[in-house]
Coordinates of C-alpha atoms in Angstrom, one line a residue:
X1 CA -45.9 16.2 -24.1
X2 CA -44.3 19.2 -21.9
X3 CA -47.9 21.8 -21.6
X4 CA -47.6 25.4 -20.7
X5 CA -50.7 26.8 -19.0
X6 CA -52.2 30.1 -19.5
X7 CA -54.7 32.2 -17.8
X8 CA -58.7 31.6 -18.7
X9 CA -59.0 35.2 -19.7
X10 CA -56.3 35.4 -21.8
X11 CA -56.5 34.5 -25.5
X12 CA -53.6 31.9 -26.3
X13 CA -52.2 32.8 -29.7
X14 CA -51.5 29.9 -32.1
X15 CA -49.0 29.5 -34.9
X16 CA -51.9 29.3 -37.7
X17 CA -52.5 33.0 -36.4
X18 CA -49.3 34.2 -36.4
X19 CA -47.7 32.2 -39.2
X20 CA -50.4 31.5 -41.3
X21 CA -49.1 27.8 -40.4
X22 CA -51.3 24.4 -39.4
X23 CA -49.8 21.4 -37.8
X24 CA -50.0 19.3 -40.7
X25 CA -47.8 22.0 -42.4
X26 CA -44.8 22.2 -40.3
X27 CA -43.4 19.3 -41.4
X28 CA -43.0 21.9 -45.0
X29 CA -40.8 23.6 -43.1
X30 CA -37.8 21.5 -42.6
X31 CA -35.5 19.0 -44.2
X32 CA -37.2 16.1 -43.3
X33 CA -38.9 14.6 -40.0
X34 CA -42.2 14.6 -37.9
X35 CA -40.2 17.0 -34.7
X36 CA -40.6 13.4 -32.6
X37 CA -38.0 12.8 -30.0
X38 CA -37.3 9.5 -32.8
X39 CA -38.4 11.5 -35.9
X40 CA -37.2 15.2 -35.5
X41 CA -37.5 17.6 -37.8
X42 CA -34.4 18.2 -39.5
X43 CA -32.3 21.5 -40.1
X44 CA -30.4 21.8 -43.2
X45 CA -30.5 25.4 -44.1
X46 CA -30.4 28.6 -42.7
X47 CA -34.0 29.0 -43.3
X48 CA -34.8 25.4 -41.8
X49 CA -33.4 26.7 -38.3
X50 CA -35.3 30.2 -38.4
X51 CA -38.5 28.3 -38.8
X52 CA -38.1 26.7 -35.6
X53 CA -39.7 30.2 -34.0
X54 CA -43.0 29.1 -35.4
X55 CA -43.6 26.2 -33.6
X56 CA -46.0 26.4 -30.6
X57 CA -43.7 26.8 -27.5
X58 CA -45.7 24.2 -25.6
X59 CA -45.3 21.9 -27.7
X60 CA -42.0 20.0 -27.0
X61 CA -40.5 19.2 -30.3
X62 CA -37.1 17.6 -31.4
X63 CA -34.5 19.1 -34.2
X64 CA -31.6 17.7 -35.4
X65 CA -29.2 19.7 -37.4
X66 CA -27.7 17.5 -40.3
X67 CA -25.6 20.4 -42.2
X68 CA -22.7 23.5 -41.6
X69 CA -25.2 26.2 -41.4
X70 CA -23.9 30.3 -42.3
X71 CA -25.3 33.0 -41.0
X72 CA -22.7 35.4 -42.1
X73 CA -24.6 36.0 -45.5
X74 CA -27.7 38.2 -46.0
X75 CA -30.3 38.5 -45.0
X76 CA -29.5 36.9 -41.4
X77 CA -26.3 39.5 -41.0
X78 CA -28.1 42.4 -42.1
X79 CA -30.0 45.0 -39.8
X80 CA -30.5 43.6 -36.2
X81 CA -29.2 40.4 -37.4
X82 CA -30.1 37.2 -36.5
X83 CA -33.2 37.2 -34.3
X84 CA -33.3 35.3 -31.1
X85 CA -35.1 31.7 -31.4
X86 CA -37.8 32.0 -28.9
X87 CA -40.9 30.0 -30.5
X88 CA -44.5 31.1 -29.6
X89 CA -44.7 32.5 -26.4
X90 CA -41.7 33.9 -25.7
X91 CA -38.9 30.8 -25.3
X92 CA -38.3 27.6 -26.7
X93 CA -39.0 24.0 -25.4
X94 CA -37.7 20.8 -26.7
X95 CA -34.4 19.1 -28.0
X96 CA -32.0 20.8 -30.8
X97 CA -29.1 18.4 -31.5
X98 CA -26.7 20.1 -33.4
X99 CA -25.4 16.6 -34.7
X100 CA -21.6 18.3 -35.1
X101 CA -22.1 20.6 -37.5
X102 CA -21.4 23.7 -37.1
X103 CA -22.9 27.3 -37.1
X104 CA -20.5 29.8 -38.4
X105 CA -21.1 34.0 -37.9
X106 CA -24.1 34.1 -36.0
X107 CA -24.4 38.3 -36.0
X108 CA -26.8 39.5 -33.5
X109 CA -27.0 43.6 -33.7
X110 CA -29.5 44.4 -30.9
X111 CA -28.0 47.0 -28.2
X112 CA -32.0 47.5 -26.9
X113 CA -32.4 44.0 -26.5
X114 CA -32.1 41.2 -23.8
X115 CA -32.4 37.3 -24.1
X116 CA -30.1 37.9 -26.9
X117 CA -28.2 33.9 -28.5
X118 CA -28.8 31.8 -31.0
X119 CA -32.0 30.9 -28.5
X120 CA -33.6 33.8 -26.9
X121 CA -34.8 31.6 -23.4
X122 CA -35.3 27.7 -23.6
X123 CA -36.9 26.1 -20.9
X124 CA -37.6 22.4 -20.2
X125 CA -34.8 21.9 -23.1
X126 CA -31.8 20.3 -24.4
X127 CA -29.1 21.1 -26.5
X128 CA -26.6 19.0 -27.6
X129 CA -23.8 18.8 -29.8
X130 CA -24.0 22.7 -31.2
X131 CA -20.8 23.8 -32.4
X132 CA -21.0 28.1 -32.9
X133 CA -17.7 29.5 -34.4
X134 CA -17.1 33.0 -34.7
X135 CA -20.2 34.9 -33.1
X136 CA -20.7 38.6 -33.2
X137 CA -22.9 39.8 -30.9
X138 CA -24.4 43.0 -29.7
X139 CA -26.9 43.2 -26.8
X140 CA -28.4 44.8 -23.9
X141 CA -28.6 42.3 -20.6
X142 CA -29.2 38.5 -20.3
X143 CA -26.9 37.4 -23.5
X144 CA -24.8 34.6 -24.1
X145 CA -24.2 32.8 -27.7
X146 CA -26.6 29.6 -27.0
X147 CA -28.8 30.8 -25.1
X148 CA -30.0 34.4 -23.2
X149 CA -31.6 32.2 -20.7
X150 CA -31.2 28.5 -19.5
X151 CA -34.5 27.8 -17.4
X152 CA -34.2 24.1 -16.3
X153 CA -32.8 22.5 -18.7
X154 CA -29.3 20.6 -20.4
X155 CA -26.5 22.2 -22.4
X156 CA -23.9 19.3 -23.1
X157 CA -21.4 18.8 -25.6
X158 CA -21.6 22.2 -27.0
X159 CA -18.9 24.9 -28.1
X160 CA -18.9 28.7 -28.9
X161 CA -16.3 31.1 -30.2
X162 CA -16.5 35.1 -31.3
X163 CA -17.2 38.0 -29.4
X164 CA -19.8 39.8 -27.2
X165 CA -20.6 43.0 -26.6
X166 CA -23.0 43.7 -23.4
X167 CA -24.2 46.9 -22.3
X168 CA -26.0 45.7 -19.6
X169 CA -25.9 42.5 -17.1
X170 CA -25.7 39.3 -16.8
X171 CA -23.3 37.9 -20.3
X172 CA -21.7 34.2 -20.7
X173 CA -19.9 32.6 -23.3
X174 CA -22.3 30.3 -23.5
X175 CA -25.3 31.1 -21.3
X176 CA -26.2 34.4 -19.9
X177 CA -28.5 33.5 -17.3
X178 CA -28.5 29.5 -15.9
X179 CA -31.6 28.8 -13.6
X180 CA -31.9 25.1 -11.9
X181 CA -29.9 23.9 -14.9
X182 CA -27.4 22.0 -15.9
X183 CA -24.0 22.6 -18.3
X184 CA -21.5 19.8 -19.3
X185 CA -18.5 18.9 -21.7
X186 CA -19.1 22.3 -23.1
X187 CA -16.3 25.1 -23.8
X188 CA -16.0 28.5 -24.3
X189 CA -13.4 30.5 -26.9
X190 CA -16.2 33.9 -25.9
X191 CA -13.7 37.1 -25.6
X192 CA -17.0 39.4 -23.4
X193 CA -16.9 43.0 -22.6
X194 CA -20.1 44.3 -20.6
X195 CA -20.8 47.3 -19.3
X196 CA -22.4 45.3 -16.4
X197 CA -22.0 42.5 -13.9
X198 CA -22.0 39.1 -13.9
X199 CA -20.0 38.1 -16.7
X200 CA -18.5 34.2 -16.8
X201 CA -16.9 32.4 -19.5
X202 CA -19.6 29.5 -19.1
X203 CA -22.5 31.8 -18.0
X204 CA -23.0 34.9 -16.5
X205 CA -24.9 33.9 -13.3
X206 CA -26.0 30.7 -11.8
X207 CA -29.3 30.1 -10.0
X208 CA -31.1 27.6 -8.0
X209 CA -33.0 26.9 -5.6
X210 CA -33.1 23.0 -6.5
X211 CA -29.9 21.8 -5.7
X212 CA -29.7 21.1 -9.5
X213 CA -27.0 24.3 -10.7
X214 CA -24.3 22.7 -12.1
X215 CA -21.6 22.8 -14.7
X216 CA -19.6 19.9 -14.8
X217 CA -16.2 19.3 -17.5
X218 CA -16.2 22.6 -18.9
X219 CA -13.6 25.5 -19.9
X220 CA -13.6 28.8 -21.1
X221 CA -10.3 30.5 -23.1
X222 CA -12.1 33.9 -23.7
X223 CA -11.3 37.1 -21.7
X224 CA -14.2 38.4 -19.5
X225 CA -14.6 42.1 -18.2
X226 CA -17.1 44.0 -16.3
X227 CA -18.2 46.2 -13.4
X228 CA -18.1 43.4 -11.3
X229 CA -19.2 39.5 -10.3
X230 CA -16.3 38.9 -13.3
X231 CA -15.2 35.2 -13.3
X232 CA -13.0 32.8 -15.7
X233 CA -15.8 30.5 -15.7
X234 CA -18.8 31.9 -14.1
X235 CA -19.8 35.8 -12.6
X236 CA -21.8 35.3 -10.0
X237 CA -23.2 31.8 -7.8
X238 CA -26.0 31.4 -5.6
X239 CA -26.7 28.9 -3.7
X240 CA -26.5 25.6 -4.6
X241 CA -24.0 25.7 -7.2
X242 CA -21.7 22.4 -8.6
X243 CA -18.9 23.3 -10.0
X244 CA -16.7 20.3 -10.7
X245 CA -13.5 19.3 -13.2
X246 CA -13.9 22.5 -15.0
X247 CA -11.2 25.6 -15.7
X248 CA -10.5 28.6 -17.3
X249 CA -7.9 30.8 -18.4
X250 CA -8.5 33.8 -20.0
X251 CA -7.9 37.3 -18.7
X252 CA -10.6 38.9 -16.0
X253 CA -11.0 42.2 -15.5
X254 CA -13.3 43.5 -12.7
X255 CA -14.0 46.8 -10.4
X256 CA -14.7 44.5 -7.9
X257 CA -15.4 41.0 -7.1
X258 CA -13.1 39.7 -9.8
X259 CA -12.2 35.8 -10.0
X260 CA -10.3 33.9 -12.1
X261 CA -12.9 31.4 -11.7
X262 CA -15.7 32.2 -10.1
X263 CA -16.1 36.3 -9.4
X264 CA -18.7 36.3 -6.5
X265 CA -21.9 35.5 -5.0
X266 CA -23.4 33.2 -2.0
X267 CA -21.5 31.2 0.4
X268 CA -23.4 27.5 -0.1
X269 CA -21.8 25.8 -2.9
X270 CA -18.9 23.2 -4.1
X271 CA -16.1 23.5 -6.2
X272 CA -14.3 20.4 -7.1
X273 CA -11.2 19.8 -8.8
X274 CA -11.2 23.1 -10.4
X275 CA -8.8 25.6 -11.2
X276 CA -7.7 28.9 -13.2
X277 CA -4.3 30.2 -14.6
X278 CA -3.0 32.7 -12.5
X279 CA -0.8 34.1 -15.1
X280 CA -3.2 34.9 -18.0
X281 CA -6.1 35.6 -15.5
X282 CA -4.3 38.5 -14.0
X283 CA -6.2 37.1 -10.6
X284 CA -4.5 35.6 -7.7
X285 CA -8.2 34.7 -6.2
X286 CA -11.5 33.3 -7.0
X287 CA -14.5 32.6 -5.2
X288 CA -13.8 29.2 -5.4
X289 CA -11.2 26.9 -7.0
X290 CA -7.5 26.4 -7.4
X291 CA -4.5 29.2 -8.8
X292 CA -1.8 27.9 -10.4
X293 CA 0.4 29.0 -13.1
X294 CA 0.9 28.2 -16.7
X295 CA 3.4 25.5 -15.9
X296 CA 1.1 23.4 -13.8
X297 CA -2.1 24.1 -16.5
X298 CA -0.4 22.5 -19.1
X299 CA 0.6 19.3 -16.8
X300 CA -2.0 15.9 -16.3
X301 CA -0.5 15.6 -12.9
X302 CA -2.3 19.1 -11.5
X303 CA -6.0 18.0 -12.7
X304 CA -6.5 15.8 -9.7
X305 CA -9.6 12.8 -10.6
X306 CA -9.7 14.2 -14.1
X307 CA -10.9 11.1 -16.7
X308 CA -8.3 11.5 -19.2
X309 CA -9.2 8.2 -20.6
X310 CA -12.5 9.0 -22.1
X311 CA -13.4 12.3 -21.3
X312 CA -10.1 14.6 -21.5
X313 CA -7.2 15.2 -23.2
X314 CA -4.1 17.3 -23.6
X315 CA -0.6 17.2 -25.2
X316 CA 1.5 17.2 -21.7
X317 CA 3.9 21.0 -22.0
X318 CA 1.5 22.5 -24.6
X319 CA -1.9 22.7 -24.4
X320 CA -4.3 23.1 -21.7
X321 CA -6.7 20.1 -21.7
X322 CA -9.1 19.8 -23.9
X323 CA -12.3 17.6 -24.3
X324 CA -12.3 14.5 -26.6
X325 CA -15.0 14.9 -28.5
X326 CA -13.2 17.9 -30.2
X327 CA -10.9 15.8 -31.9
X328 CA -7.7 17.8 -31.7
X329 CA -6.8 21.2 -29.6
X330 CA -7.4 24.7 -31.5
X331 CA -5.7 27.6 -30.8
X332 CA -7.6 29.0 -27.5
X333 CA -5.7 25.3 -26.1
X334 CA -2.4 26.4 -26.4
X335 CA -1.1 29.4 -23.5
X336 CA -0.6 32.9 -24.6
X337 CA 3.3 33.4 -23.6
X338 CA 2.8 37.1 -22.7
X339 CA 1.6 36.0 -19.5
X340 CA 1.2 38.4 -16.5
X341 CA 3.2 38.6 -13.0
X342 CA 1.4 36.4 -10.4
X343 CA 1.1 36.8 -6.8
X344 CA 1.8 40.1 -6.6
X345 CA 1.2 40.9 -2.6
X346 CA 1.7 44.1 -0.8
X347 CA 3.2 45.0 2.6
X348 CA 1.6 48.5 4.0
X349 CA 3.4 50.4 6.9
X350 CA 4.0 53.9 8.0
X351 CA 4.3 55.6 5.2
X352 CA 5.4 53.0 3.0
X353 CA 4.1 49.9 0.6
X354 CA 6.6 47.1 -0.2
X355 CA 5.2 45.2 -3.3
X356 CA 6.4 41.4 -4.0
X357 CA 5.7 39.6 -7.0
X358 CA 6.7 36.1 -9.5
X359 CA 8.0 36.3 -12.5
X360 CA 5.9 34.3 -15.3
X361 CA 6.6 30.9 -15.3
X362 CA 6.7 30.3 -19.1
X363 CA 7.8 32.6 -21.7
X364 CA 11.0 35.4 -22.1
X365 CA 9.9 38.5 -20.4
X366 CA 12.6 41.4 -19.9
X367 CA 11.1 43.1 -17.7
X368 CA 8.4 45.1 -16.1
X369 CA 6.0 48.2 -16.0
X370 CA 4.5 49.5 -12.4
X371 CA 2.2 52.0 -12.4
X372 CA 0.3 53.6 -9.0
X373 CA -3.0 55.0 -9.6
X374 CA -3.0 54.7 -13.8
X375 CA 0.1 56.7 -13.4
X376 CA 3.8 55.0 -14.7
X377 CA 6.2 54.5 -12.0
X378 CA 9.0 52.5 -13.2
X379 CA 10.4 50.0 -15.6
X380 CA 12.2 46.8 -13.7
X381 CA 14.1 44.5 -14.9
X382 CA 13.5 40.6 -15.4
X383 CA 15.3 39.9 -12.1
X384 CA 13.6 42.4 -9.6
X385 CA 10.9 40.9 -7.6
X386 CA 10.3 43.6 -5.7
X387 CA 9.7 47.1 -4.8
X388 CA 9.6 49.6 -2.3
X389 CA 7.6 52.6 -2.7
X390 CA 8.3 55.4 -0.1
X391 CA 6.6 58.3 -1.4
X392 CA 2.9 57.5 -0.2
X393 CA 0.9 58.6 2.8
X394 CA -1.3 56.8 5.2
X395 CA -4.6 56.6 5.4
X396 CA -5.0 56.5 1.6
X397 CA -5.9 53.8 -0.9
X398 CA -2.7 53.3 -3.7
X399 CA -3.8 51.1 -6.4
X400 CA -0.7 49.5 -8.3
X401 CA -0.4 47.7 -11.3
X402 CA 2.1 45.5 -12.5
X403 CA 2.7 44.0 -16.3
X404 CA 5.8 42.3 -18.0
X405 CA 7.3 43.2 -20.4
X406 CA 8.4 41.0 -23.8
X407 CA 10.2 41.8 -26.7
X408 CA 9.0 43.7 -29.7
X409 CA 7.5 46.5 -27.0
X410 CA 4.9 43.7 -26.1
X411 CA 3.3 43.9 -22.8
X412 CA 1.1 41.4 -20.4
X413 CA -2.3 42.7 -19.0
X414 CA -1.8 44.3 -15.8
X415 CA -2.2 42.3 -12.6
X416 CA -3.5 44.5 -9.8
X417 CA -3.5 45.1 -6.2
X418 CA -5.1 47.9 -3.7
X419 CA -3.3 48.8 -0.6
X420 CA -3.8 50.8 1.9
X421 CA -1.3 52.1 4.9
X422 CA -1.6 52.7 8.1
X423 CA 0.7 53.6 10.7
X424 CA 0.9 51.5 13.8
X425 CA -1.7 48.5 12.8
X426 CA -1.1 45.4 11.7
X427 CA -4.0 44.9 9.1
X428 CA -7.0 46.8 8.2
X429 CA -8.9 49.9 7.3
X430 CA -10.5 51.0 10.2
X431 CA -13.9 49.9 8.9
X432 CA -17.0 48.1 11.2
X433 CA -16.3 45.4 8.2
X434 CA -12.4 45.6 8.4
X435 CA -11.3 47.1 11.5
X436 CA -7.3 48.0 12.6
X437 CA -5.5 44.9 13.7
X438 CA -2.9 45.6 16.5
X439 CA -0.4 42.7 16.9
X440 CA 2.0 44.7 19.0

């Protein structure tokens, strides 16, 4: 049994205070079960999974979930919405195996509140098989649709799709905050705005200081923006990060330190066999990780010592791959066709910026949109891969934007770049961190 220690001159409060509860009673409040690692207590009902907050936090107990589950109906959507499974004490420790079924419309309307998921913070914990379709959430800081907080402990062979809203820090489509812990065979469909940084697909930021960060055959579909530490999978790293056989592809937008897989953070990590779609990211770089386009994510041959005997899948010129265990690919598996230019590049040099881009790889554009500073330029046509802009000035930042453009006045997200010329130097902005190059 996992113990949690507490000062000697601080009262511990029990669940027979709180909940009017004794031991010998919790076994009322579920389906069936005595919570033992070979007996769990099992969840059936709405109510059934809300009682799990009354169970003494020290003491690890197993749940296994052994029905579809809606929290879309009163009185869990109502109000604040679905409160945050914390237990006693402030976070949750034990095993939840969600079995396969699913949750559908977990509503969470807190903007005051961090720790905000289906778990508030688990620690010491694993969950398993938890399928969460169609989230809507609403929070402060530290948010993601499992779990606020993963404090050493296992996420594997979990899913979430919806929406978050953040007006803080630190948001993930499936964990907020990940600390000496461990994700695998999970996926995200999470489309995330924050108002803050360190927003990821996976998780928001990952932590540790035990060698023992790691997220391992994941993806996330879902668009992610931010301030900044923005990633496809995962906002901001420290050290000690694993990140291997994992992806993303959804759109990432970011005032700085934007990735299309990994936004930012410390320099001591791996990345292995991973990538991000260029195209629908609207990012040509990452922290970590490999670019390509929509072509190559939809083609076995680029996922170099993937398992796509037992662990992945994909439908070779259609979908992205996808993990077994879900059967068959949903809709977030399949590429959005109004994909973005890619490598859009810029040339500074007295008083003048030539920009250079690719066309999309996949789909029937007809054209493009530039725009400098926010400001519309000039539409292109499908053909023109470049342009030369003459009316500009040195020593000034120019920030251009670049979307195609589809039938039906349909148009990609922007892909970005900020340039600066200078007259005379090769690279550079004359900064201590980036100082004039001269070549010549």
């Amino acid at each position: 049994m996992l113990h949690n220690s507490c000062p000697d001159d601080r009262k511990m409060v029990t669940s027979e205070e709180k909940s009017g509860f004794t031991k010998d009673e919790y076994n009322e409040y579920f389906a069936g079960g005595t919570g033992t690692e070979e007996d769990p207590w099992l969840i059936e009902t709405a109510e059934h999974l809300n009682n799990i907050r009354l169970v003494l936090s020290w003491e690890s107990k197993s749940y296994k979930q052994v029905a579809d589950i809606n929290l879309g109906v009163a009185p869990w959507n109502e109000g604040e919405g679905w409160e945050p499974i914390v237990a006693m004490n402030d976070r949750f420790q034990g095993i939840y195996d969600g079995n396969g079924f699913v949750i559908d419309q977990l509503t969470i309307n807190r903007p005051g509140s961090d720790n905000c998921g289906l778990f508030g913070h688990i620690f010491l914990s694993q969950l398993q098989n938890i399928q969460i379709t169609n989230a809507s959430i609403l929070s402060h800081s530290i948010t993601g649709v499992l779990a606020g907080t993963s404090n050493s402990s296992i996420i594997e062979n979990c899913s979430a799709t919806g929406n978050i809203f953040s007006l803080g820090h630190i948001t993930g489509g499936i964990v907020g905050d990940i600390i000496n812990g461990e994700v695998r065979y999970c996926f995200s469909a999470v489309n995330i705005e924050a108002d803050g940084n360190s927003v990821g697909g996976i998780c928001g930021r990952l932590l540790s200081n035990t060698n023992n960060g790691i997220i391992e055959y994941c993806y996330a579909s879902g668009n992610n923006s931010g301030t900044e530490y923005v990633g496809g999978l995962v906002g901001r790293i420290s050290n000690n990060i694993h990140v291997v056989n994992s992806y993303a592809s959804g759109y990432v937008s970011a005032s700085n330190f934007g990735g299309g897989l990994i936004g930012g953070g410390l320099d001591f990590f791996t990345i292995t066999n991973s990538y991000w779609n260029i195209e629908t990211s609207a990012q040509t770089t990452s922290w970590g990780g490999e670019g390509k386009n929509t072509t190559e994510m939809i083609s076995e041959d680029t996922f170099v010592s993937w398992n796509f005997e037992t662990t992945w899948t994909l439908i070779e010129g259609e979908t992205y791959p996808y993990l077994q265990w879900q059967g068959a690919p949903g809709v977030f598996n399949y590429p959005v066709f109004l994909l973005s230019p890619n490598n859009l590049v810029a040339e500074p040099d007295d008083g003048i910026i030539i920009l250079q881009w690719l066309a999309p790889s996949v789909g029937e554009h007809i054209g493009f949109n530039l725009y400098r500073d926010g400001e519309y330029i000039q539409t292109l046509d499908a053909e023109t891969l470049e342009y030369v802009d003459t009316n500009v000035e040195n020593f000034l930042y120019y920030t251009y934007s670049l979307t195609a453009l589809y039938p039906e006045d349909q148009e990609s997200n922007a892909l970005t770049i900020i340039v600066f010329p200078t007259p005379g130097f090769s690279y550079g902005d004359g900064t201590e961190e980036n100082p004039y190059q001269v070549s010549n």
